[in-house]
């Protein structure tokens, strides 16, 4: 699974806003970072989202 960086997500967000409109900016950067890490979280070395 590829892991996108925070900077890549922000660039994608800006491109989508130019294409479709919407509110500019990130309201909560901590929530963004949490969402980016969630698919890679493990418990007892077992992935929560196996491939």
Short mmCIF file of C-alpha atoms in Angstrom, two decimals:
data_model
loop_
_atom_site.label_atom_id
_atom_site.label_comp_id
_atom_site.label_asym_id
_atom_site.label_seq_id
_atom_site.Cartn_x
_atom_site.Cartn_y
_atom_site.Cartn_z
CA UNK A 1 0.00 0.00 0.00
CA UNK A 2 1.36 3.44 -0.88
CA UNK A 3 1.50 6.04 1.83
CA UNK A 4 0.78 9.63 0.78
CA UNK A 5 2.48 12.44 2.65
CA UNK A 6 0.69 15.35 4.25
CA UNK A 7 2.10 17.63 1.55
CA UNK A 8 0.76 15.39 -1.23
CA UNK A 9 -2.71 15.39 0.33
CA UNK A 10 -2.69 19.17 0.66
CA UNK A 11 -1.72 19.52 -3.02
CA UNK A 12 -4.53 17.13 -4.02
CA UNK A 13 -6.95 19.15 -1.89
CA UNK A 14 -5.91 22.38 -3.60
CA UNK A 15 -6.31 20.82 -7.06
CA UNK A 16 -9.77 19.48 -6.20
CA UNK A 17 -10.80 22.91 -4.92
CA UNK A 18 -9.74 24.50 -8.22
CA UNK A 19 -11.75 21.89 -10.13
CA UNK A 20 -14.89 21.67 -8.04
CA UNK A 21 -14.88 24.61 -5.62
CA UNK A 22 -15.27 24.54 -1.87
CA UNK A 23 -13.68 25.94 1.27
CA UNK A 24 -9.95 26.59 1.15
CA UNK A 25 -7.57 25.52 3.89
CA UNK A 26 -7.28 22.72 6.42
CA UNK A 27 -9.38 23.15 9.56
CA UNK A 28 -7.54 20.65 11.78
CA UNK A 29 -4.08 19.46 10.69
CA UNK A 30 -4.01 16.96 13.57
CA UNK A 31 -7.11 15.21 12.23
CA UNK A 32 -5.53 15.07 8.77
CA UNK A 33 -2.39 13.46 10.17
CA UNK A 34 -4.49 10.99 12.17
CA UNK A 35 -6.47 10.03 9.07
CA UNK A 36 -3.26 9.51 7.10
CA UNK A 37 -1.86 7.13 9.73
CA UNK A 38 -5.05 5.15 10.47
CA UNK A 39 -4.66 2.55 7.69
CA UNK A 40 -1.16 1.68 8.94
CA UNK A 41 -2.03 1.10 12.60
CA UNK A 42 -1.36 -2.38 13.97
CA UNK A 43 -2.25 -4.26 17.13
CA UNK A 44 0.04 -7.09 18.28
CA UNK A 45 1.85 -6.80 14.92
CA UNK A 46 -1.39 -7.52 13.05
CA UNK A 47 -2.65 -4.94 10.59
CA UNK A 48 -6.13 -3.56 11.20
CA UNK A 49 -6.54 -3.32 7.42
CA UNK A 50 -4.88 -6.40 5.88
CA UNK A 51 -4.30 -6.43 2.12
#
